[in-house]
Coordinates of C-alpha atoms and ligand atoms in Angstrom, one line a residue:
M2 CA 6.1 22.0 -3.7
G3 CA 4.3 19.9 -1.1
L4 CA 3.7 16.1 -1.3
V5 CA 3.9 14.8 -4.8
I6 CA 2.4 11.3 -5.2
D7 CA 3.4 9.5 -8.3
I8 CA 0.3 7.2 -9.1
A9 CA 2.0 5.8 -12.2
A10 CA 4.8 4.5 -10.0
I11 CA 2.3 2.9 -7.6
Q12 CA 0.6 1.2 -10.6
A13 CA 4.1 0.1 -11.8
N14 CA 5.0 -1.3 -8.4
W15 CA 1.7 -3.1 -8.3
K16 CA 2.4 -4.6 -11.8
A17 CA 6.1 -5.6 -10.7
L18 CA 4.9 -7.4 -7.6
A19 CA 2.1 -9.0 -9.6
A20 CA 4.6 -10.3 -11.9
R21 CA 6.8 -11.7 -8.9
A22 CA 3.7 -13.5 -7.7
G23 CA 3.4 -15.5 -10.7
S24 CA -0.1 -17.1 -11.3
A25 CA -1.5 -15.8 -8.0
R26 CA -4.1 -13.2 -8.2
P27 CA -2.6 -9.8 -7.2
G28 CA -4.7 -7.9 -4.7
A29 CA -3.9 -4.5 -3.1
V30 CA -3.8 -3.4 0.4
V31 CA -5.1 0.2 0.8
K32 CA -5.7 0.4 4.6
A33 CA -4.9 3.6 6.5
D34 CA -5.9 5.7 3.5
A35 CA -3.6 3.7 1.2
Y36 CA -0.7 4.0 3.7
G37 CA -1.2 7.9 4.0
L38 CA -1.2 8.6 0.2
G39 CA -4.9 8.9 -0.4
A40 CA -7.0 5.7 -1.0
L41 CA -9.6 7.5 -3.0
R42 CA -6.9 8.2 -5.6
V43 CA -4.8 5.1 -5.2
A44 CA -7.7 2.4 -5.2
P45 CA -9.3 3.5 -8.5
A46 CA -5.7 3.8 -10.1
L47 CA -4.9 0.2 -9.0
Y48 CA -8.4 -0.9 -10.3
Q49 CA -7.3 0.6 -13.5
A50 CA -4.0 -1.2 -13.5
G51 CA -5.8 -4.5 -13.0
A52 CA -6.5 -4.9 -9.3
R53 CA -9.8 -6.4 -8.3
D54 CA -9.2 -7.4 -4.6
F55 CA -8.7 -4.6 -2.1
F56 CA -8.0 -4.9 1.6
V57 CA -8.7 -2.2 4.3
A58 CA -8.4 -2.4 8.0
L59 CA -11.8 -1.1 9.1
A60 CA -15.4 -1.2 7.6
G61 CA -15.4 2.8 7.4
E62 CA -12.3 2.6 5.1
G63 CA -14.1 0.2 3.0
R64 CA -17.2 2.4 2.9
A65 CA -15.1 5.3 1.8
I66 CA -13.7 3.7 -1.2
R67 CA -16.7 1.6 -2.2
P68 CA -18.4 4.3 -4.4
H69 CA -15.0 4.9 -6.1
L70 CA -14.7 1.3 -7.4
P71 CA -16.8 -0.5 -9.9
D72 CA -19.0 -3.5 -8.6
D73 CA -16.6 -6.2 -9.6
A74 CA -14.0 -4.9 -7.1
R75 CA -14.1 -6.8 -3.9
I76 CA -13.3 -5.0 -0.7
F77 CA -12.0 -7.2 2.3
V78 CA -12.3 -5.8 5.8
L79 CA -9.4 -7.1 7.8
S80 CA -10.9 -6.4 11.1
G81 CA -13.8 -8.6 10.3
H82 CA -17.3 -8.3 11.6
M83 CA -17.1 -6.1 14.6
E84 CA -20.2 -5.4 16.6
G85 CA -22.5 -2.8 14.9
A86 CA -20.4 -2.6 11.8
D87 CA -22.0 -1.6 8.4
L88 CA -20.7 -4.1 5.9
A89 CA -22.9 -3.4 2.9
G90 CA -20.8 -4.0 -0.2
L91 CA -17.9 -5.1 1.8
I92 CA -16.4 -8.6 2.7
P93 CA -15.5 -9.1 6.4
V94 CA -12.4 -11.3 7.1
L95 CA -13.7 -13.3 10.1
N96 CA -11.1 -13.5 12.7
S97 CA -12.7 -15.6 15.5
P98 CA -15.6 -18.1 15.9
E99 CA -17.3 -15.2 17.6
Q100 CA -17.0 -13.1 14.4
F101 CA -18.1 -16.0 12.4
F102 CA -21.3 -16.8 14.2
R103 CA -22.2 -13.0 14.5
D104 CA -21.7 -12.5 10.8
R105 CA -23.7 -15.7 9.8
A106 CA -26.5 -14.7 12.0
L107 CA -26.7 -11.1 10.7
R108 CA -25.7 -11.6 7.0
P109 CA -26.5 -15.2 6.3
R110 CA -26.0 -14.8 2.6
G111 CA -23.4 -12.1 2.8
P112 CA -19.9 -12.7 1.3
F113 CA -17.2 -13.4 3.9
A114 CA -13.5 -14.5 4.3
I115 CA -11.7 -16.4 7.1
Q116 CA -8.6 -15.4 8.8
L117 CA -6.4 -18.2 10.5
D118 CA -3.7 -17.6 13.0
T119 CA -0.5 -19.5 12.1
G120 CA 1.7 -18.2 14.8
M121 CA 1.6 -14.4 14.8
N122 CA -1.0 -14.4 17.6
R123 CA -2.5 -11.1 16.4
L124 CA -5.7 -11.9 14.4
G125 CA -7.3 -15.1 13.2
M126 CA -8.7 -18.3 14.4
E127 CA -6.3 -20.8 16.2
A128 CA -6.1 -24.3 14.9
A129 CA -8.5 -25.7 17.5
E130 CA -11.1 -23.0 16.8
W131 CA -10.8 -23.6 13.1
A132 CA -11.1 -27.4 13.5
A133 CA -14.4 -26.8 15.5
I134 CA -16.2 -24.5 12.9
R135 CA -14.4 -25.6 9.8
A136 CA -17.0 -27.8 8.3
E137 CA -19.7 -25.2 8.9
A138 CA -17.5 -22.3 7.7
L139 CA -16.5 -24.3 4.5
A140 CA -20.2 -25.2 3.7
A141 CA -21.0 -21.5 3.9
G142 CA -18.6 -20.7 1.1
P143 CA -15.9 -18.3 2.1
Q144 CA -14.4 -16.2 -0.7
L145 CA -11.0 -16.7 0.8
V146 CA -9.1 -18.3 3.6
M147 CA -6.0 -16.3 4.7
S148 CA -3.2 -15.9 7.1
H149 CA -0.5 -13.4 7.7
L150 CA 3.3 -13.7 8.2
A151 CA 5.0 -12.1 11.1
C152 CA 8.6 -12.2 9.9
A153 CA 8.4 -12.1 6.1
D154 CA 10.9 -9.2 6.0
E155 CA 13.6 -11.5 7.4
P156 CA 13.8 -14.2 4.8
D157 CA 16.0 -16.5 7.0
H158 CA 13.7 -16.3 9.9
P159 CA 12.6 -19.7 10.9
A160 CA 9.0 -18.5 11.6
N161 CA 8.3 -18.3 7.9
A162 CA 8.6 -21.9 7.2
Q163 CA 6.8 -22.7 10.5
Q164 CA 3.9 -20.6 9.6
L165 CA 3.8 -22.0 6.1
A166 CA 3.6 -25.5 7.5
A167 CA 0.8 -24.4 9.9
F168 CA -1.1 -22.9 7.0
H169 CA -0.9 -26.0 4.9
A170 CA -1.9 -28.2 7.8
M171 CA -4.9 -26.0 8.4
T172 CA -6.0 -25.5 4.8
D173 CA -4.7 -28.2 2.4
G174 CA -7.5 -29.6 0.4
I175 CA -10.3 -27.2 1.5
G176 CA -11.0 -26.2 -2.2
V177 CA -11.2 -22.5 -1.3
P178 CA -8.8 -19.8 -2.6
R179 CA -6.0 -19.3 -0.1
S180 CA -4.0 -16.1 0.6
F181 CA -0.9 -15.8 2.7
A182 CA 1.7 -13.3 1.4
A183 CA 1.9 -9.5 1.8
T184 CA 4.9 -7.7 0.3
G185 CA 7.5 -9.6 2.2
G186 CA 5.8 -13.0 1.5
I187 CA 5.8 -12.4 -2.2
L188 CA 9.4 -12.0 -2.2
L189 CA 9.9 -15.1 -0.3
G190 CA 9.0 -17.1 -3.4
P191 CA 6.3 -19.3 -5.0
D192 CA 5.8 -21.6 -1.9
Y193 CA 4.2 -18.6 -0.2
H194 CA 2.0 -17.2 -3.0
F195 CA -1.1 -19.5 -2.9
D196 CA -3.9 -18.1 -4.8
L197 CA -4.1 -14.4 -4.0
V198 CA -1.4 -12.1 -2.8
R199 CA -1.9 -8.9 -0.7
P200 CA 0.9 -6.4 -1.2
G201 CA 0.8 -3.1 0.7
V202 CA 4.0 -1.2 1.5
G203 CA 5.8 -2.4 -1.7
L204 CA 3.1 -0.5 -3.8
Y205 CA 4.0 2.7 -2.0
G206 CA 7.8 2.4 -2.6
G207 CA 8.8 0.8 0.8
E208 CA 11.0 -2.0 1.9
P209 CA 11.2 -4.8 1.7
F210 CA 10.6 -4.3 -2.0
A211 CA 14.0 -3.1 -2.9
D212 CA 13.1 -2.7 -6.6
A213 CA 10.1 -0.4 -5.9
K214 CA 10.0 2.8 -7.9
P215 CA 9.9 5.7 -5.5
V216 CA 6.3 7.1 -5.1
V217 CA 6.6 10.2 -2.9
T218 CA 8.4 13.4 -3.2
L219 CA 8.0 15.8 -0.2
S220 CA 9.5 19.3 -0.5
L221 CA 9.1 21.8 2.2
P222 CA 8.9 25.5 1.4
V223 CA 11.6 27.8 2.8
V224 CA 10.0 30.4 5.0
Q225 CA 12.9 32.4 5.9
T226 CA 16.7 32.5 5.6
R227 CA 19.2 34.1 8.0
E228 CA 22.9 34.5 8.6
V229 CA 24.2 33.3 12.0
K230 CA 27.5 34.2 13.5
P231 CA 29.9 31.7 15.0
G232 CA 28.7 31.2 18.7
E233 CA 25.0 31.8 17.9
S234 CA 22.6 29.0 18.5
V235 CA 19.4 27.8 16.7
G236 CA 16.2 26.5 17.8
Y237 CA 14.6 25.1 21.0
G238 CA 17.1 24.4 23.7
Y239 CA 19.9 26.2 21.7
N240 CA 20.6 22.6 20.6
W241 CA 22.9 23.5 17.7
T242 CA 25.5 26.3 17.8
A243 CA 27.2 27.7 14.7
A244 CA 31.0 26.9 14.4
R245 CA 31.4 29.0 11.4
P246 CA 29.5 31.9 9.7
S247 CA 26.4 30.0 8.6
R248 CA 23.3 30.4 6.6
V249 CA 20.2 28.8 8.1
A250 CA 16.9 28.1 6.2
T251 CA 13.7 27.5 8.1
V252 CA 11.2 25.3 6.3
A253 CA 7.5 24.9 6.9
A254 CA 6.9 21.4 8.4
G255 CA 7.5 19.7 11.7
Y256 CA 6.4 17.0 13.9
A257 CA 2.7 18.0 13.5
D258 CA 3.3 17.0 9.8
G259 CA 4.5 13.5 10.8
L260 CA 8.3 14.4 10.9
A261 CA 8.8 13.2 14.3
R262 CA 11.5 14.9 16.6
A263 CA 13.2 11.6 16.8
L264 CA 14.2 11.8 13.1
G265 CA 16.6 14.5 14.1
R266 CA 18.0 12.8 17.1
E267 CA 21.4 11.6 15.5
G268 CA 22.0 14.8 13.5
K269 CA 21.9 12.8 10.3
L270 CA 18.7 13.9 8.7
R271 CA 19.4 15.9 5.5
L272 CA 17.2 18.1 3.3
W273 CA 18.0 18.2 -0.5
A274 CA 18.4 21.1 -2.9
G275 CA 18.7 19.1 -6.2
D276 CA 21.7 16.7 -5.7
R277 CA 23.1 18.7 -2.6
A278 CA 22.3 17.4 1.0
C279 CA 21.9 20.0 3.6
P280 CA 22.0 19.0 7.4
V281 CA 19.0 19.6 9.5
I282 CA 20.2 21.5 12.6
G283 CA 18.6 22.2 15.9
R284 CA 15.5 20.5 17.1
I285 CA 12.5 19.6 14.8
S286 CA 9.6 21.8 16.1
M287 CA 6.0 21.5 15.6
D288 CA 5.6 23.4 12.4
L289 CA 9.2 24.2 11.5
I290 CA 12.6 22.6 10.8
T291 CA 15.9 24.4 10.4
V292 CA 18.6 23.5 8.0
D293 CA 22.2 24.5 7.4
V294 CA 22.3 25.7 3.9
T295 CA 25.7 27.6 4.1
D296 CA 27.2 25.4 1.4
L297 CA 24.5 26.0 -1.2
P298 CA 25.3 28.6 -3.8
E299 CA 21.7 29.6 -3.9
V300 CA 18.8 28.8 -1.6
P301 CA 15.9 27.3 -3.5
P302 CA 12.3 28.1 -2.6
A303 CA 11.8 24.5 -1.2
L304 CA 14.0 21.7 0.2
E305 CA 13.2 18.1 -0.3
I306 CA 13.1 15.7 2.7
L307 CA 11.6 12.7 0.7
N308 CA 12.8 11.9 -2.8
A309 CA 14.5 9.2 -4.9
R310 CA 17.8 9.9 -3.0
Q311 CA 16.3 9.7 0.5
G312 CA 13.3 7.4 0.6
V313 CA 10.9 6.7 3.4
D314 CA 13.0 3.8 4.7
A315 CA 16.2 6.0 4.9
V316 CA 14.3 8.7 6.9
A317 CA 12.6 6.2 9.0
A318 CA 15.9 4.5 10.0
L319 CA 17.2 7.8 11.5
G320 CA 14.2 7.8 13.9
G321 CA 14.4 4.2 14.8
T322 CA 11.2 3.3 12.9
I323 CA 10.1 1.9 9.5
G324 CA 8.9 3.4 6.2
Y325 CA 5.3 2.2 6.9
E326 CA 5.2 4.6 9.9
I327 CA 6.7 7.6 7.9
L328 CA 4.2 7.0 5.1
T329 CA 1.1 6.7 7.4
S330 CA 2.1 9.7 9.5
L331 CA 2.4 12.1 6.4
G332 CA 0.5 15.2 7.5
R333 CA -2.8 16.6 6.2
R334 CA -1.3 20.1 5.9
Y335 CA 0.9 19.3 2.9
E336 CA -0.5 20.5 -0.4
R337 CA -0.9 17.2 -2.4
T338 CA -0.3 16.7 -6.0
Y339 CA -1.0 13.4 -7.8
L340 CA 1.1 12.7 -10.9
Ligands
LIG407 C1 -1.0 -4.7 6.2 C2 -1.3 -6.1 5.8 C3 -0.9 -6.5 4.6 C4 0.0 -5.7 3.7 O1 1.3 -5.8 4.3 P1 2.7 -5.2 3.6 O2 3.7 -5.5 4.4 O3 2.4 -3.7 3.6 O4 2.7 -5.6 2.2 C5 -1.4 -7.7 4.1 N1 -2.1 -8.5 4.9 C6 -2.6 -8.2 6.1 C7 -3.4 -9.0 6.9 C8 -2.1 -6.8 6.8 O5 -2.5 -6.5 7.9

């Protein structure tokens, strides 16, 4: 019951992506609490699998996992050196000349990395900014120079080759380890791998890593079951009306647990009893979801919303979003079990 997180599957996915990355060193992205699954459990497990390079978004996330990882684990902070940040034991990925000069002034011997913008226009130094500080930055000995792909989940998108060419133009011959690929970039092939790869979502069972082992099972306890007569309605707005004598199960989870109302908007969301799918009916409310279980011979104590049959991307698509958002929205109220 509750949220079951298969740590061995995360380790297997890391190893599978590491194998795809050939000779590139495989890192692991554990930002946003390891995509909602629990960085304090996931990061040490990935260390055990062989990962030594971890990426988080914020210094606070890095500080939280630092005591749980041995000293030879590097923790890169993607937001870089923000004003007032405590970066002890962490490696900021410096995104602008401003961050670079702040960092060098405050931690002259502290380890750092550099992020370059190759077209995404989100984080990183632009070509002209990089050209201006490049000699000084390289002399200071960055651990890594990296950039990020905007369209790696669309292999035919012309931006991939354009960003790759821009990265080469900015970094060829620098003599510093380079990193370019997240999950999608790893799958684009060896041209994109460089020295270190940064898989995130693929570790957690999400697209575009189609061969990922499923990582999460989420089963929602049935609170109550009732019989509903034809013509009777269910839930807020009386949004669903029974066309036949029906049995309705009410399960304990809702939009406050990360299961957005929009997931039910097309009426295609299903909860599972073993291999049998049961349609969600009526609106998803804050703490409760109603399910048509009429066709089940017996109502089990819990129904699954995420499992090997219905993964995070399938659920996400019903709400017009992506698996990343389903994962990182998983609520704090679920009872969590780590396998
Ligand atoms: C989130 C992130 C990653 C991981 O991306 P996935 O698509 O989840 O593999 C890698 N690098 C950077 C800079 C990121 O922001």
